[in-house]
Each structure stands twice: as structure tokens, then as C-alpha cells.
Amino acid sequence: MPLSILLTIIIGTALGWLLVKIARVPRHLRGLVLGCCAVGNLGNLPLIIVPAICKERSNPFGDVDICYKNGLAYTSLSLALASILVWSYAFNIVRIYSTQEISNVVEVDQFTVNPTSTTETDPENHSKCSTQTLVTTEDRYHTKNCVNQLEIEIVVPNGQEKKEKLMQCPQTLAIWSNLKLLFPPTLIGAIVGLIIGIVPQFRKLLVGESAPLLVIQDSLIMIGDACLPAMTMLVGANLLEGLKGQGAQLPIIVGIIIVRNIVLPAIGVGIVKGAVHFGLIHHDPLYEFVLLLQFALPPAVAISTSTQLFGNGRGECSIIMLATYSCAAVSLTLWCTFFIWLVL
């Protein structure tokens, strides 16, 4: 499954890049187009579709209880792996192409040039300028170490040495800011959850009827049960915003629909059936169905969240989500029917 999800992202990115070149997508929308083509809704929709199919008495995958248990395990693994890949790849690819300025070094340099030069040219206003610089820097960054560093810089008479020290703290802040962008809270949470699930010592503490910290598991289950309807409502809110916002170009929308709803599922059929033919995976109809389903899903909701965080392409993203999810209501039904027939 990790390899299958990785292949969906690699193939989707390649198809998205072709779409960018063919449709001549503007630079500020390239990250949005690449993200929509590369990353599907690998978490919420499989968690809704697969257990719902298994709960049917006439489901094609055998016993209801076994099908539900295995289907929930497969889709949960898909959700965990997708969370890591989505927030490490799609989030950052939208950030790279975003027009919003995210560097703090430039802001610090521009802000500290005038107070520093004033201190050097006007000794009488030395204390006044120093106080203004420290207070504003503290309000901007809230970093105690940075304020202490600037206090040392102000009292040093040698201007050259002062400038060299002045750059040390902003560089540290810039590195910390970049790390925060590369590892958003959702990605950190997914990694921590995988570690707890994989390491037996942690798993015994939290998971199981006899776990000492069972109350934490119960609390997380209640939060998780509310997550699916909340995320679905969030998708609906984003789609409604698209009706009021700036629309994307029609070739971009049509291209993303073709990539996500036609080309990727067809490629996924060849990959999964090829893996079964060469013995890379054992013959399990439910497992094959989940792998095939991952290729036919509409774009991930995290793409919309990323565009809202960076303030770039929000209207276009809402229009794309509205179009792709509207088409997915039909295409996903047809592909699920075909996948079930194919794996049985």
C-alpha cells in the first residue's frame, strides 16, 4: 500500500505537469494544479465507502464482520500513510508556488536597517532608538533569546561587529520557520500515531481493553467519529465559496477532471492487476479493491486547506473542488462497480 500510494502521487504529478504545460497554467496556480492531480482524498472517502459496502448483507466480500474489520484496517492504514504524504508533499508544493512572502529574514533586515543607522549617526538618541528596536522585535517574534542578543548588539561600539551579530538571531528564526513549514502539525500527528501503532510498548499502553491509558483511546475514538462528518461539512463549505469566488480557467478544470476521474483509475487497474499477476500481493478481493479505489478518488481536502493558509488561489481551488467532486459522484460509482467486478 505505501508503494501504491506513492505511485499515485508520482503518476499524478507527471500528468499534472503535462497539464500545466498544455493548458499554460499561470505560475501562482501551478502548485494548486499539481497538488490536485497528484493527491487524492485517500482518507475520508475510503473510510466512508469501504465500511458502507461491507455492512451490506449482500456485500461481495464475504462475511460482514470480517469484511468490516479488514476494510476498516485497510482504509485506516491508507489514511495514516496519506496524511504523511499529503502534508509533506502537497502542502509544500502549494507553498513553493504561492506568491505570499514567507521569509522572515527580509522583514527583519528591512526593519532593523533604519534604527541601526540612526543610532550610529545620532548618539543622543541612542537609548531611544535602542528601546524602540527591542520592543518592536519582541512584539514581532516573542523570542527572549533574540531580545537578549539585540541588547548585546546595541551596546557594542563597533558597528561592523554589531551587524554581524544582528544577523545571527534572524537566521535562527528563519531556519525554525522553515522547519515549521516543512513539518505542519498534521504531519507530526500522523507520524506520532504511526509510531504508537508500530511500537508494541506504546501500543500496549493505549490500545486494547486492558491498556492502562484506555481512556485516551476512547477519547480519540470519539473525536475520530466526529471527524468524518466535520470534514465533509468542510468540503461543502469550500464548494459553496467557489460559487462566489474567482473561477479557474475551463481547460484547467477539465484537465484535472480527466486526470483524476479517467486516466489515473485506468493506470491504477494496470498497476494493481500487474502486481497480482507477478505475485507482489496476495489475492485478496477487498485489499485489491482498496488499492484500486485509491487511484479513482477526487483531490484531497488538504489542498483547499493549504490554499487558504497561504492565501493563494482560494477561489480557483473552490471551483476545482466543486467540479471534481460533482463529477466524482458519478465516476466513483461507476469505477467502484467496475472494480468490484474486476477483483471477484
mmCIF file of N, CA, C and O in Angstrom, residues 16 93 143-144 207 246 281:
data_model
loop_
_atom_site.group_PDB
_atom_site.id
_atom_site.type_symbol
_atom_site.label_atom_id
_atom_site.label_comp_id
_atom_site.label_asym_id
_atom_site.label_seq_id
_atom_site.Cartn_x
_atom_site.Cartn_y
_atom_site.Cartn_z
ATOM 1 N N GLY A 16 -0.055 15.983 -14.001
ATOM 2 C CA GLY A 16 -0.323 17.383 -13.685
ATOM 3 C C GLY A 16 0.661 18.321 -14.349
ATOM 4 O O GLY A 16 0.292 19.418 -14.798
ATOM 5 N N ILE A 93 4.239 21.779 -1.926
ATOM 6 C CA ILE A 93 4.229 22.165 -3.331
ATOM 7 C C ILE A 93 3.312 23.365 -3.550
ATOM 8 O O ILE A 93 3.577 24.232 -4.389
ATOM 9 N N THR A 143 10.584 36.240 21.124
ATOM 10 C CA THR A 143 11.693 35.338 21.376
ATOM 11 C C THR A 143 12.640 35.988 22.371
ATOM 12 O O THR A 143 13.259 37.000 22.059
ATOM 13 N N LYS A 144 12.775 35.414 23.557
ATOM 14 C CA LYS A 144 13.589 36.004 24.602
ATOM 15 C C LYS A 144 15.050 36.028 24.224
ATOM 16 O O LYS A 144 15.761 36.997 24.464
ATOM 17 N N VAL A 207 -3.776 0.924 23.399
ATOM 18 C CA VAL A 207 -4.735 0.164 22.603
ATOM 19 C C VAL A 207 -5.059 -1.149 23.306
ATOM 20 O O VAL A 207 -4.160 -1.847 23.786
ATOM 21 N N GLN A 246 -13.412 33.781 -7.501
ATOM 22 C CA GLN A 246 -12.908 33.884 -8.867
ATOM 23 C C GLN A 246 -12.746 32.493 -9.460
ATOM 24 O O GLN A 246 -12.189 31.594 -8.856
ATOM 25 N N ILE A 281 1.453 -9.023 -4.482
ATOM 26 C CA ILE A 281 0.453 -9.009 -3.416
ATOM 27 C C ILE A 281 -0.381 -10.284 -3.533
ATOM 28 O O ILE A 281 -0.553 -10.833 -4.629
#
